[in-house]
Short mmCIF file of C-alpha atoms in Angstrom, two decimals:
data_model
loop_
_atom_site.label_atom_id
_atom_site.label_comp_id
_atom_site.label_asym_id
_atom_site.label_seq_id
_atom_site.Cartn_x
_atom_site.Cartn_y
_atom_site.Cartn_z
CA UNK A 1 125.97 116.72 85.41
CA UNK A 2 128.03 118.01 82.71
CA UNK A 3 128.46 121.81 83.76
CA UNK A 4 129.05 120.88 87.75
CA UNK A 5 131.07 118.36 86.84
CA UNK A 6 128.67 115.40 88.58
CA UNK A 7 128.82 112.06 87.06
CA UNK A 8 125.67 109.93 87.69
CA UNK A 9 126.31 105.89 88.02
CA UNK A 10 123.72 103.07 89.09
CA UNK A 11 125.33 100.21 91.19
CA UNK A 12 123.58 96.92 92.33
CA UNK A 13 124.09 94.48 95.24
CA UNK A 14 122.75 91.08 94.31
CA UNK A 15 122.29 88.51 96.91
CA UNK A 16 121.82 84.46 96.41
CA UNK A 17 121.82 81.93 98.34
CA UNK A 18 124.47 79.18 97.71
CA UNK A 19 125.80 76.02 99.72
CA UNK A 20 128.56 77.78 101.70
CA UNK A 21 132.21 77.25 101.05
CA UNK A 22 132.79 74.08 102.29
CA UNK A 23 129.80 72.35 100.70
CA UNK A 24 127.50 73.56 103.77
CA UNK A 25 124.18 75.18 104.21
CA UNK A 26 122.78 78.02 102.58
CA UNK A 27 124.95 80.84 102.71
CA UNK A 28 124.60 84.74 101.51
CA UNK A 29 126.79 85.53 98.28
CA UNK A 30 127.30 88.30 96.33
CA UNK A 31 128.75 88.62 92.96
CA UNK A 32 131.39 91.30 92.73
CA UNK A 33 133.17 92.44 89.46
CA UNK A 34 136.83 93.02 89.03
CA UNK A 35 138.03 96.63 88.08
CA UNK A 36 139.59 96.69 84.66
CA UNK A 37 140.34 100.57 84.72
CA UNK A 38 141.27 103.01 87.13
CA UNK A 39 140.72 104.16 89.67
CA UNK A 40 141.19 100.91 92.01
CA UNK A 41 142.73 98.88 89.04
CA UNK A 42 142.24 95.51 89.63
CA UNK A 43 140.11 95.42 92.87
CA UNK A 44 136.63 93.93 92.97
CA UNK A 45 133.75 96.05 93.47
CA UNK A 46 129.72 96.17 92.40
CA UNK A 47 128.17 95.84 88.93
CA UNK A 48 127.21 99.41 87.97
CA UNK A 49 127.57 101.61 84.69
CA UNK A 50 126.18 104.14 83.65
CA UNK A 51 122.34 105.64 83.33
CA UNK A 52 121.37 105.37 80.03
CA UNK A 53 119.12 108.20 78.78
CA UNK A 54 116.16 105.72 77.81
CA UNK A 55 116.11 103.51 80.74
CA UNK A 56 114.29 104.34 84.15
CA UNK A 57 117.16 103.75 87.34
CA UNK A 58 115.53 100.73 88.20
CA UNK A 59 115.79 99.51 84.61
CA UNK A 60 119.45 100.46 84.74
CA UNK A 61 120.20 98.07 88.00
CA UNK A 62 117.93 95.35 86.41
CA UNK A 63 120.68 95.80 83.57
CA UNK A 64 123.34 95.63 85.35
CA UNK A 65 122.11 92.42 87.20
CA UNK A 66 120.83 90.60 84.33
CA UNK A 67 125.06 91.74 82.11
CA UNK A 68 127.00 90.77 85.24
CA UNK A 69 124.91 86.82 86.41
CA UNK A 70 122.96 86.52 83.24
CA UNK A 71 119.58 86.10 85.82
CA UNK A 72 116.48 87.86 86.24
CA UNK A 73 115.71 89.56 89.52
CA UNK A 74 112.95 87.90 92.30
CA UNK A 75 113.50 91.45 93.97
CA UNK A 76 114.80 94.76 93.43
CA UNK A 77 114.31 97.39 95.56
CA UNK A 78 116.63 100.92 95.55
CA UNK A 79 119.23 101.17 98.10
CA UNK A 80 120.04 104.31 98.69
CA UNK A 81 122.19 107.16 96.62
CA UNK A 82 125.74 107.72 97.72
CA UNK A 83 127.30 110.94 97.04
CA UNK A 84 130.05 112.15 99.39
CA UNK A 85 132.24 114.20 97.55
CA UNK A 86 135.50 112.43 97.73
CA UNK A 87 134.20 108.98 97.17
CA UNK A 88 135.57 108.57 93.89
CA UNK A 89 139.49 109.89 93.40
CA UNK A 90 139.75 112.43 90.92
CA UNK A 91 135.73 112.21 89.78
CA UNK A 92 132.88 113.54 91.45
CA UNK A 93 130.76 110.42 91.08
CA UNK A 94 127.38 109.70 93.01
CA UNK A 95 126.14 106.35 92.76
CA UNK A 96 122.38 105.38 92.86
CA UNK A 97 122.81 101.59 94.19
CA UNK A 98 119.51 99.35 94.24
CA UNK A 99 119.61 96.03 96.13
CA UNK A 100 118.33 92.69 94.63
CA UNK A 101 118.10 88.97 95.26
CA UNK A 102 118.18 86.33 92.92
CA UNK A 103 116.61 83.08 93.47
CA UNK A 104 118.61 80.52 94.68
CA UNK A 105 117.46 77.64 92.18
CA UNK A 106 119.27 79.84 89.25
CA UNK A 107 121.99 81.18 91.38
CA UNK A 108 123.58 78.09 91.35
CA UNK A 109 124.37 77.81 87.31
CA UNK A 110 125.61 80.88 87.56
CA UNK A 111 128.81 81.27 85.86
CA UNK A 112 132.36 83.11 86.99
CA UNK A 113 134.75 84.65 84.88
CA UNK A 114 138.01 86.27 85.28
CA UNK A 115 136.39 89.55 86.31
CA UNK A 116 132.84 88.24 88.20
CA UNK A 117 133.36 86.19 91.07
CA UNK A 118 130.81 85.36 94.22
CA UNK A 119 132.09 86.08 97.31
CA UNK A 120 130.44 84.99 100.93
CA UNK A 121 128.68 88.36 101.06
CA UNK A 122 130.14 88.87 105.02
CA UNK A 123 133.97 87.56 103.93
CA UNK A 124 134.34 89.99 100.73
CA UNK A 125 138.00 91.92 100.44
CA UNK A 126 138.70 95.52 100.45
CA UNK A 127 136.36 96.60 97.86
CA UNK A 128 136.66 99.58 95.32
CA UNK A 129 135.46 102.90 96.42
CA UNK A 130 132.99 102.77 99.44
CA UNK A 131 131.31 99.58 98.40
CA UNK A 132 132.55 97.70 101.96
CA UNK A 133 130.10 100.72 103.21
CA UNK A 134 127.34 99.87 100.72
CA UNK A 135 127.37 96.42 101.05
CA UNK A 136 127.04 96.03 104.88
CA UNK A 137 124.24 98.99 104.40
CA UNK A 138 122.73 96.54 101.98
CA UNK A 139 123.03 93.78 104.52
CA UNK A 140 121.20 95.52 107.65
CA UNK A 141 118.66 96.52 105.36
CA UNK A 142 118.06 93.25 104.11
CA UNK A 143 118.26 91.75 107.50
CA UNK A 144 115.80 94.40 108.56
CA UNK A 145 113.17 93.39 105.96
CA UNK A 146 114.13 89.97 106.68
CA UNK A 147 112.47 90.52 110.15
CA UNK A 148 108.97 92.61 109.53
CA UNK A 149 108.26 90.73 105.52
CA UNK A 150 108.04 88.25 103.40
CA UNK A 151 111.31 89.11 101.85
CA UNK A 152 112.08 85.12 102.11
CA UNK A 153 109.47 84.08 99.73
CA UNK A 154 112.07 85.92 97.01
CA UNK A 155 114.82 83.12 98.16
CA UNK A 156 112.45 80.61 97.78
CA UNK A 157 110.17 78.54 95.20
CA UNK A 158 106.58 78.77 94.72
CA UNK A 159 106.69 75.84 97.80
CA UNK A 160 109.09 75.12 100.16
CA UNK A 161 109.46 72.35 103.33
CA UNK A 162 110.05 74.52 106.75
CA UNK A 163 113.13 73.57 106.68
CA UNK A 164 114.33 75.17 103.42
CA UNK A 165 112.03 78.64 105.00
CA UNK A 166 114.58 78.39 107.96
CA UNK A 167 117.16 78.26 106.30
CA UNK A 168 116.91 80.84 103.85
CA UNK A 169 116.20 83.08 108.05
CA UNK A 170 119.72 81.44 109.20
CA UNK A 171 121.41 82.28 106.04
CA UNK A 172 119.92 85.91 105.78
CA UNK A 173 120.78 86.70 109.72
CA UNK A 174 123.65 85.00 109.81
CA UNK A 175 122.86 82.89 112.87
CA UNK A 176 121.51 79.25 113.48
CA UNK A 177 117.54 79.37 114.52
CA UNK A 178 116.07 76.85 117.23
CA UNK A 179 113.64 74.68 114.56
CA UNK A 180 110.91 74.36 117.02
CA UNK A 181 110.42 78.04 117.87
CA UNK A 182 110.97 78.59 114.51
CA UNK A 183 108.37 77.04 113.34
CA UNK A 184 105.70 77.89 115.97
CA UNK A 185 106.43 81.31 114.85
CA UNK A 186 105.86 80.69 111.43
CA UNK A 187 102.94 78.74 112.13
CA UNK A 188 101.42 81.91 114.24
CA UNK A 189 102.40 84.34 112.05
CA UNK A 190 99.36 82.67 109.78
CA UNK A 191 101.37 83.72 106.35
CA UNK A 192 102.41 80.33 105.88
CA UNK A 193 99.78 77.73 104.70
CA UNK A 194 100.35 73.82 103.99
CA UNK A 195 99.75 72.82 100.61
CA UNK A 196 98.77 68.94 100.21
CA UNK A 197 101.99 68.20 98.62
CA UNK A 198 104.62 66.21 99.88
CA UNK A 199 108.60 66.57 99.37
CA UNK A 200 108.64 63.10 96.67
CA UNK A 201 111.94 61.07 96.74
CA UNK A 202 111.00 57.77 98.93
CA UNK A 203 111.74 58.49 102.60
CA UNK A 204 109.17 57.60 104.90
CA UNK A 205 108.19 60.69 106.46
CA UNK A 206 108.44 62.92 103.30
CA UNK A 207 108.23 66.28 104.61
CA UNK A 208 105.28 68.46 103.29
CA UNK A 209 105.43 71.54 101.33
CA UNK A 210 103.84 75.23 102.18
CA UNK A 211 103.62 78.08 100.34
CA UNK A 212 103.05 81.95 101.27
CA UNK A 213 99.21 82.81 101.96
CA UNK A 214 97.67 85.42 98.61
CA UNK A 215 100.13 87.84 96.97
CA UNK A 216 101.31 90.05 98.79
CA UNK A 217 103.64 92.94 97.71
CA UNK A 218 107.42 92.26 98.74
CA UNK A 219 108.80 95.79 99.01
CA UNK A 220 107.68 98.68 101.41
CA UNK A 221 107.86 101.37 98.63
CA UNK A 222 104.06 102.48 99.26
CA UNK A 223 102.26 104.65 96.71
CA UNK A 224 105.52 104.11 94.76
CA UNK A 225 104.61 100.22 94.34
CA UNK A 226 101.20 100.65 92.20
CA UNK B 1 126.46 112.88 83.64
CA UNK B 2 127.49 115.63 80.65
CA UNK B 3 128.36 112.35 78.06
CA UNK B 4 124.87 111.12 78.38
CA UNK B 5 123.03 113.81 78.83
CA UNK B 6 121.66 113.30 82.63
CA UNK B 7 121.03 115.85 84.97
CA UNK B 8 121.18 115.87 88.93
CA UNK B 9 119.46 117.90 91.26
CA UNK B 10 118.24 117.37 94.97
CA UNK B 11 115.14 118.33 96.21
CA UNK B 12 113.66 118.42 99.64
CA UNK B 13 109.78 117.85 101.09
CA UNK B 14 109.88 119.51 104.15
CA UNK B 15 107.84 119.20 107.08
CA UNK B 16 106.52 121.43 109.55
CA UNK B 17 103.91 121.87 112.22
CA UNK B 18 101.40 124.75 111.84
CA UNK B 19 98.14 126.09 113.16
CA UNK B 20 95.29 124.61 110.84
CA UNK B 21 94.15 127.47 108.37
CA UNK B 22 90.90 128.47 110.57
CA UNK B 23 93.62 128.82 113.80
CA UNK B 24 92.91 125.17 114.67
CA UNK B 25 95.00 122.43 115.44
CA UNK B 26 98.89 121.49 114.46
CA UNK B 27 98.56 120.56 111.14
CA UNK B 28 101.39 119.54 108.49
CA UNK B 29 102.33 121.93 106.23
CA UNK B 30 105.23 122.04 103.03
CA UNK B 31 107.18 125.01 101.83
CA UNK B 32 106.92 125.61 97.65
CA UNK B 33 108.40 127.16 95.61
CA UNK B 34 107.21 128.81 92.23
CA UNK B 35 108.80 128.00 88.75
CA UNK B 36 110.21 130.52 87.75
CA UNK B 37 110.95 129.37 84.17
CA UNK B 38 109.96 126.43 81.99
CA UNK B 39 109.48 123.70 82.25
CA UNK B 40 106.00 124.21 83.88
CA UNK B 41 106.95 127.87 84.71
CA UNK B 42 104.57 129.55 87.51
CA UNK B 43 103.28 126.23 89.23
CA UNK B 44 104.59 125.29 92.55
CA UNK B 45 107.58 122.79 92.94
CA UNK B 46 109.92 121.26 95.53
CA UNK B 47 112.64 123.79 96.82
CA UNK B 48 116.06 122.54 95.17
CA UNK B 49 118.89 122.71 93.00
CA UNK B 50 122.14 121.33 91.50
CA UNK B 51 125.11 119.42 93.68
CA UNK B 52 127.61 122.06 94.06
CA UNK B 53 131.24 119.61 93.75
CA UNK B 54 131.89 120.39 97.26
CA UNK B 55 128.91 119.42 98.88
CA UNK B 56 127.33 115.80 100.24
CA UNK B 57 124.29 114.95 99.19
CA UNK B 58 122.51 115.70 102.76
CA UNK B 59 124.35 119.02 102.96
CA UNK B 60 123.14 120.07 99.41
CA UNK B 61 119.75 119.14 100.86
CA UNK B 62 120.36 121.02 104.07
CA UNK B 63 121.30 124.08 102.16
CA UNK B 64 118.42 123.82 99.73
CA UNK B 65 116.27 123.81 103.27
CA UNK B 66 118.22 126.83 104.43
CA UNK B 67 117.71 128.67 101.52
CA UNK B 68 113.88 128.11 101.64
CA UNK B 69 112.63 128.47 105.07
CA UNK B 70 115.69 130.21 106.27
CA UNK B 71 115.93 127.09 109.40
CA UNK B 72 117.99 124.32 109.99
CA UNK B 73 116.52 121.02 110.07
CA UNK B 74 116.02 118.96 113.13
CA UNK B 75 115.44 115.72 111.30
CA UNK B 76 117.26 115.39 107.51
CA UNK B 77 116.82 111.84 106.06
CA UNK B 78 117.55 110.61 102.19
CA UNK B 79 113.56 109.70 100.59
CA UNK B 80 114.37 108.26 97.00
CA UNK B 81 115.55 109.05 94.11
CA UNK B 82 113.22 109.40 91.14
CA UNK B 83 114.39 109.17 87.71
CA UNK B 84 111.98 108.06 85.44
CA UNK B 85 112.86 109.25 81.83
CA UNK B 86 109.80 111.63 80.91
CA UNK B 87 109.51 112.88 84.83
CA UNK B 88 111.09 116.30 82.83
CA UNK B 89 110.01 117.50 79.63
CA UNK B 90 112.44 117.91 77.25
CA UNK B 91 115.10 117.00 79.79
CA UNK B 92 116.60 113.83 81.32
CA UNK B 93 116.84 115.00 85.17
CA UNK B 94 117.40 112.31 87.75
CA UNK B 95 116.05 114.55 91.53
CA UNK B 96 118.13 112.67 94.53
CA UNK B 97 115.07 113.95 97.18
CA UNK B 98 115.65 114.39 101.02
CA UNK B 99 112.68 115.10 103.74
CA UNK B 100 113.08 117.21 106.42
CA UNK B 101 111.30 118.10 109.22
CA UNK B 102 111.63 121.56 110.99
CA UNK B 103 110.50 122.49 114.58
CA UNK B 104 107.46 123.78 114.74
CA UNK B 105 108.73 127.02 117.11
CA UNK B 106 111.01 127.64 113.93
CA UNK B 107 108.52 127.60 111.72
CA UNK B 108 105.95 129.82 112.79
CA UNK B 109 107.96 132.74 112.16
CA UNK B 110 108.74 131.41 108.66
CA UNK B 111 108.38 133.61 106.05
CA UNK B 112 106.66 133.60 102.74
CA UNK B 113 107.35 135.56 99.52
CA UNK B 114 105.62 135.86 96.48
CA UNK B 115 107.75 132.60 95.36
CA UNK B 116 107.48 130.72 98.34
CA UNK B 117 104.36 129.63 100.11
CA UNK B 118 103.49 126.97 102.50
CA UNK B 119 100.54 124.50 102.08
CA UNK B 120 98.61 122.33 103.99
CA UNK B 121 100.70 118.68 103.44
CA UNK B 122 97.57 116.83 102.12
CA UNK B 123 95.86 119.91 99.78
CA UNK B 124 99.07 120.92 97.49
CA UNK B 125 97.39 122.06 94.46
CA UNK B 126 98.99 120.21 91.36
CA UNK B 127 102.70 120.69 91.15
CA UNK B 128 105.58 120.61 88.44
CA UNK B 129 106.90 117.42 87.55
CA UNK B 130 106.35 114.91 89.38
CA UNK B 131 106.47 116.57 92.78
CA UNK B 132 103.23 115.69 93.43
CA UNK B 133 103.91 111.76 93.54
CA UNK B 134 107.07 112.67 95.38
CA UNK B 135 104.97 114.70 98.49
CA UNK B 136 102.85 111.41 98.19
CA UNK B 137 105.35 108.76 99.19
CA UNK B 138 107.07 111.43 101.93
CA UNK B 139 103.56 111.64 103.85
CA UNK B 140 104.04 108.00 103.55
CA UNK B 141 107.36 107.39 104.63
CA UNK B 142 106.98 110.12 107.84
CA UNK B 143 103.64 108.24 108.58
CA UNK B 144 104.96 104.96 108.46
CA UNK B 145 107.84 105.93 110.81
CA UNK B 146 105.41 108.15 113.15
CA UNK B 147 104.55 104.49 114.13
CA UNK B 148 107.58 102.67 115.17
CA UNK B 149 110.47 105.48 116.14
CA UNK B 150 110.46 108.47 118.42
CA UNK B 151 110.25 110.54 114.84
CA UNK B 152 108.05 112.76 116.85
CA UNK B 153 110.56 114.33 119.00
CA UNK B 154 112.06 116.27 116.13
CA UNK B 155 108.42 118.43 115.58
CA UNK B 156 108.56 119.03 119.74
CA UNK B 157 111.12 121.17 122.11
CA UNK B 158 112.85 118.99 124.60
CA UNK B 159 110.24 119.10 127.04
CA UNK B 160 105.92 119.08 126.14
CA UNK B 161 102.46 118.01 127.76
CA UNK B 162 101.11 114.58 126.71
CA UNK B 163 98.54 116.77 124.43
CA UNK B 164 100.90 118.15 122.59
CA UNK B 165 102.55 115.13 122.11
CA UNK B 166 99.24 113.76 120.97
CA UNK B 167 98.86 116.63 118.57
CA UNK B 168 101.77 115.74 116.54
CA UNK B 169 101.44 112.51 116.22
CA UNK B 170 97.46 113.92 115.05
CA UNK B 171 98.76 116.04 112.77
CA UNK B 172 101.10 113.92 111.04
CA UNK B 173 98.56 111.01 110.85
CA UNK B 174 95.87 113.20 109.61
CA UNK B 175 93.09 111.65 112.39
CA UNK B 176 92.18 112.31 115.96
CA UNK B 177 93.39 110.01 118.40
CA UNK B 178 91.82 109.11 121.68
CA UNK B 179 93.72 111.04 124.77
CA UNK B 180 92.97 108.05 126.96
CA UNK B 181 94.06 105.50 125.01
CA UNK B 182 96.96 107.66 123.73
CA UNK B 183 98.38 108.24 127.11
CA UNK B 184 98.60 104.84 127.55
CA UNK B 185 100.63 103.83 124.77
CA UNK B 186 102.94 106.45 125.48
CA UNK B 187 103.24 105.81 129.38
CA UNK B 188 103.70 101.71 128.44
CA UNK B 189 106.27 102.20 125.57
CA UNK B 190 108.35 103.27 128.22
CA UNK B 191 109.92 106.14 125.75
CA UNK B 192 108.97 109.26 127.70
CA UNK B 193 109.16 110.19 131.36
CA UNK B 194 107.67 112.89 133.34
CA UNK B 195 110.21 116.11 134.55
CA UNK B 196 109.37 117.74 138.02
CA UNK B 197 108.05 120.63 135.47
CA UNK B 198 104.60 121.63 134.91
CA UNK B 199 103.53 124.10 132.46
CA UNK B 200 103.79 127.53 133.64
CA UNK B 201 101.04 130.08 133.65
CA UNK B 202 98.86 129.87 136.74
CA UNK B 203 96.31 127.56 135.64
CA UNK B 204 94.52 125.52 138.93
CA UNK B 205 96.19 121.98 137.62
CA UNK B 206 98.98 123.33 135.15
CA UNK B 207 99.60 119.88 133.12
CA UNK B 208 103.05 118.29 133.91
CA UNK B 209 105.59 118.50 130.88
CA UNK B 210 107.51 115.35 129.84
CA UNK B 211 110.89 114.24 128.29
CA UNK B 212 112.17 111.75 125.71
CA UNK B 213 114.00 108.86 127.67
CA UNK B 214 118.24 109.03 126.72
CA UNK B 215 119.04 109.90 122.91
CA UNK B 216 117.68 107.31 120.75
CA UNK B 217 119.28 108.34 116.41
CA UNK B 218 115.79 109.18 115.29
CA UNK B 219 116.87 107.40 111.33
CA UNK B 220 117.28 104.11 110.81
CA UNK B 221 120.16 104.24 108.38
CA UNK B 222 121.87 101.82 110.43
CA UNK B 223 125.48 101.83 109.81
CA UNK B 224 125.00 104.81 107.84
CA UNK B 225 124.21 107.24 110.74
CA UNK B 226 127.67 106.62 112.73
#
């Protein structure tokens, strides 16, 4: 705000899931951008700018997402706003951050520059400003949804083997999953159906496809979702 | 932010327990405040204001509280922020909105002036902006968490009878509950335990009062909180 001297930015974490580092299973990235001004010259930190007057905040992250990995979001949900008063040297700055993940099919032509790079989203550097903070707030939250949702269907195509659903769980939490009590608690949780498809290619026990039961809303934004 | 003309401002829902309008039952009610000036001068609004540069978000929330009801909150937790572009005529405001709730003891000696009044949490006549929408999503939120944290404990002193637990969880959900079936939640979730105190007053079977179990962080901010 002009007269108090408040400057207003929107921020966004985007998660993907990509082969981890050394050509492994799905793994949690997140791109970062590289600081061209100051303050923190030349360290990496989130995709943000500025609220512009026309666009609504969650417009503004969608922006952001779509300028900085050229993508469109599965998810976007806000964050949380950030304002302690010395978060920003020199600048009174309180960022409105939204979280969002990106499906992994298109995360993988995504392209790096110079200033965007991907980063294993629990191995990232000392990041501009407080965005270590954001990001591992970003994380539990994720990881919290990850438990009580569907948040997983937004990682995922329209159909998916089990395996690929267990995966995107081990990549989210971090942590291997036991495939037989994985799937007898997918298979209980009835939101899970199989579909009469089969994974094609030639092997002899192609394994079969499933997809989420109805449409159901991802977020947990209530009366705010309609 | 000054250069593109958005404003900031925090507001705060807060939550208290009061007799129901006829004397009856705890009931939720909200502190308003009146517009003073236009936009939508004389209808009833959220208590808040600007970030002063010194002040965190929370604490700018916590003052706005203070400055309303004249209490300090025993629960303060970040809502949402809204900042759709025609939520303010003629203005581009972006409201960073905290809920609260207050003890009931505190609030019964709360008082009202001709620009502050508190309402009955579900029959707030039709507010400024879109406070209305805002109130909405809080019931929401302090519902939704009535269900899975000890978010309760912040409307009760540090010790109470099983009814009056009861009551708040009845007045924040809105619905009577069955005492039986109550009581046995409770005594199974394993979250409260009886003291060696019974209500005083010199009633034939004065009911026994009862204690949260350790300090549980009533949020779930996760790594925020520490």
């Amino acid at each position: 705000m002009g007269d108090t001297g408040v400057n207003l930015a929107i921020s966004t974490v985007i998660f993907a899931l990509r082969p981890a580092p050394d050509g492994g299973a799905p793994t949690l990235w997140i791109p970062l951008v590289r600081r061209i001004r100051d303050p923190h010259l030349g360290l990496w930190a989130l995709p943000g700018g500025p609220l512009l007057p026309e666009e609504s905040l969650a417009e503004a992250a969608a922006h952001n997402l779509k300028s900085t990995t050229d993508v469109e979001p599965r998810y976007l949900e806000q964050l949380y706003a950030f304002g302690e008063p010395d978060r920003s040297p020199g600048d009174r700055v309180v960022s409105i951050v939204y979280w969002a993940l990106v499906h992994s099919g298109e995360a993988e032509q995504l392209a790096e520059g110079e200033n965007v790079r991907w980063f294993v989203a629990d191995e990232v550097p000392r990041l501009a400003f407080d965005h270590n903070t954001i990001i591992e707030y970003a994380l539990w939250r994720l990881r919290n949804k990850m438990e009580y949702s569907r948040i997983a269907h937004a990682l995922l195509g329209e159909t998916f083997t089990l395996t690929q659903l267990r995966e995107v769980h081990e990549a989210v939490l971090g942590r291997p999953l036991d495939p037989a009590n994985f799937r007898r608690q997918i298979e209980s949780s009835g939101d899970v159906v199989a579909t009469d498809q089969v994974v094609t290619g030639g092997r002899h026990r192609p394994p079969r496809l499933f997809r989420y039961i109805g449409s159901v809303d991802l977020g947990d934004t209530g009366p705010l979702s309609g």
